[in-house]
Amino acid sequence: MINKEFDNQESRIKKKIQETREKINQRLDILEQQLIQNLSTKTAVCKSGYDNMLIQLNLADQKLSQIKVETETLKQMASDIQVFLGTREIDKNVSEEIKSIKGVINSATCFNIEIDIETAVSSILNSTYQFGIVSLAERKI
């Protein structure tokens, strides 16, 4: 009968250890999910920023290519005076596109995603050497 009581005590303690471990795991799972969601959100912001910048630069590139084609067509089809007058307008358009490109580049943001693990979590990892202590209380019968 006494052995049965020790077995019961051992079972209760094992159950408490398992329940504690499950609670810790559940909490860590929630914290991990929150952190991963936060990371995904920040990554999307970075990608969006770069995508917008690339779109603006591609549009400027297309406009400059169009101006180049127009210039070549003007040189082939127009008289010298028309080329001269058209060149002034083209120069104005090129200057606007250069200003636009400089604006995009100057407003560009450089992103770097990093992580700092919460000090409490690091502390648990570095300072916890055992899950608990099993004690044995002795008393006289």
C-alpha positions as a Python dict, from the first residue, in 0.01 Angstrom:
ca = {
    (1, 'M'): (0, 0, 0),
    (2, 'I'): (285, 240, 75),
    (3, 'N'): (440, 162, -264),
    (4, 'K'): (106, 251, -424),
    (5, 'E'): (115, 592, -252),
    (6, 'F'): (465, 656, -388),
    (7, 'D'): (344, 559, -733),
    (8, 'N'): (51, 804, -698),
    (9, 'Q'): (285, 1083, -586),
    (10, 'E'): (516, 1009, -876),
    (11, 'S'): (223, 1014, -1121),
    (12, 'R'): (96, 1349, -984),
    (13, 'I'): (440, 1502, -1014),
    (14, 'K'): (489, 1368, -1367),
    (15, 'K'): (149, 1508, -1462),
    (16, 'K'): (240, 1848, -1316),
    (17, 'I'): (570, 1846, -1507),
    (18, 'Q'): (390, 1761, -1833),
    (19, 'E'): (121, 2027, -1777),
    (20, 'T'): (385, 2289, -1705),
    (21, 'R'): (577, 2192, -2018),
    (22, 'E'): (259, 2209, -2227),
    (23, 'K'): (177, 2556, -2092),
    (24, 'I'): (528, 2676, -2172),
    (25, 'N'): (508, 2526, -2522),
    (26, 'Q'): (166, 2683, -2586),
    (27, 'R'): (288, 3024, -2474),
    (28, 'L'): (603, 2995, -2686),
    (29, 'D'): (392, 2885, -2985),
    (30, 'I'): (173, 3196, -2950),
    (31, 'L'): (476, 3423, -2914),
    (32, 'E'): (638, 3260, -3217),
    (33, 'Q'): (325, 3307, -3429),
    (34, 'Q'): (301, 3673, -3329),
    (35, 'L'): (667, 3730, -3410),
    (36, 'I'): (642, 3556, -3747),
    (37, 'Q'): (330, 3760, -3833),
    (38, 'N'): (514, 4078, -3738),
    (39, 'L'): (809, 3970, -3953),
    (40, 'S'): (581, 3897, -4250),
    (41, 'T'): (417, 4238, -4216),
    (42, 'K'): (750, 4419, -4203),
    (43, 'T'): (884, 4217, -4496),
    (44, 'A'): (576, 4310, -4701),
    (45, 'V'): (631, 4679, -4620),
    (46, 'C'): (992, 4656, -4739),
    (47, 'K'): (899, 4474, -5058),
    (48, 'S'): (621, 4721, -5129),
    (49, 'G'): (857, 5014, -5085),
    (50, 'Y'): (1110, 4868, -5327),
    (51, 'D'): (839, 4765, -5573),
    (52, 'N'): (697, 5119, -5579),
    (53, 'M'): (1042, 5261, -5639),
    (54, 'L'): (1107, 5017, -5923),
    (55, 'I'): (772, 5100, -6082),
    (56, 'Q'): (853, 5470, -6074),
    (57, 'L'): (1200, 5411, -6219),
    (58, 'N'): (1060, 5185, -6491),
    (59, 'L'): (804, 5450, -6586),
    (60, 'A'): (1082, 5709, -6609),
    (61, 'D'): (1286, 5467, -6822),
    (62, 'Q'): (990, 5418, -7056),
    (63, 'K'): (941, 5794, -7087),
    (64, 'L'): (1310, 5845, -7164),
    (65, 'S'): (1298, 5567, -7424),
    (66, 'Q'): (995, 5731, -7580),
    (67, 'I'): (1176, 6067, -7586),
    (68, 'K'): (1473, 5898, -7755),
    (69, 'V'): (1248, 5752, -8026),
    (70, 'E'): (1078, 6088, -8075),
    (71, 'T'): (1416, 6258, -8104),
    (72, 'E'): (1538, 6011, -8366),
    (73, 'T'): (1212, 6049, -8560),
    (74, 'L'): (1239, 6428, -8540),
    (75, 'K'): (1597, 6418, -8672),
    (76, 'Q'): (1492, 6201, -8968),
    (77, 'M'): (1172, 6382, -9063),
    (78, 'A'): (1209, 6747, -8968),
    (79, 'S'): (1404, 7041, -9103),
    (80, 'D'): (1700, 7183, -8913),
    (81, 'I'): (1491, 7462, -8762),
    (82, 'Q'): (1222, 7214, -8654),
    (83, 'V'): (1491, 6991, -8500),
    (84, 'F'): (1633, 7292, -8317),
    (85, 'L'): (1293, 7396, -8181),
    (86, 'G'): (1195, 7038, -8101),
    (87, 'T'): (1523, 6978, -7922),
    (88, 'R'): (1444, 7255, -7676),
    (89, 'E'): (1113, 7086, -7590),
    (90, 'I'): (1283, 6746, -7567),
    (91, 'D'): (1552, 6891, -7341),
    (92, 'K'): (1280, 7024, -7111),
    (93, 'N'): (1114, 6679, -7098),
    (94, 'V'): (1446, 6506, -7029),
    (95, 'S'): (1521, 6753, -6748),
    (96, 'E'): (1182, 6678, -6592),
    (97, 'E'): (1246, 6304, -6606),
    (98, 'I'): (1593, 6346, -6456),
    (99, 'K'): (1440, 6553, -6175),
    (100, 'S'): (1177, 6282, -6127),
    (101, 'I'): (1442, 6008, -6112),
    (102, 'K'): (1651, 6206, -5863),
    (103, 'G'): (1339, 6254, -5650),
    (104, 'V'): (1270, 5880, -5649),
    (105, 'I'): (1629, 5800, -5561),
    (106, 'N'): (1650, 6066, -5290),
    (107, 'S'): (1327, 5947, -5129),
    (108, 'A'): (1429, 5581, -5145),
    (109, 'T'): (1459, 5404, -4813),
    (110, 'C'): (1706, 5129, -4738),
    (111, 'F'): (1553, 4853, -4527),
    (112, 'N'): (1729, 4598, -4311),
    (113, 'I'): (1522, 4346, -4116),
    (114, 'E'): (1673, 4226, -3790),
    (115, 'I'): (1555, 4061, -3470),
    (116, 'D'): (1631, 4113, -3105),
    (117, 'I'): (1527, 3821, -2889),
    (118, 'E'): (1351, 3938, -2573),
    (119, 'T'): (1595, 3942, -2283),
    (120, 'A'): (1360, 3738, -2067),
    (121, 'V'): (1365, 3457, -2324),
    (122, 'S'): (1742, 3472, -2356),
    (123, 'S'): (1768, 3476, -1978),
    (124, 'I'): (1558, 3160, -1951),
    (125, 'L'): (1781, 2988, -2205),
    (126, 'N'): (2102, 3100, -2039),
    (127, 'S'): (2014, 3073, -1671),
    (128, 'T'): (1781, 2775, -1645),
    (129, 'Y'): (1971, 2455, -1586),
    (130, 'Q'): (1686, 2243, -1457),
    (131, 'F'): (1311, 2221, -1499),
    (132, 'G'): (1243, 2187, -1131),
    (133, 'I'): (1359, 2021, -814),
    (134, 'V'): (1214, 1704, -673),
    (135, 'S'): (1242, 1710, -298),
    (136, 'L'): (1204, 1436, -49),
    (137, 'A'): (1047, 1529, 283),
    (138, 'E'): (1117, 1292, 565),
    (139, 'R'): (920, 1272, 888),
    (140, 'K'): (892, 1026, 1168),
    (141, 'I'): (586, 809, 1178),
}
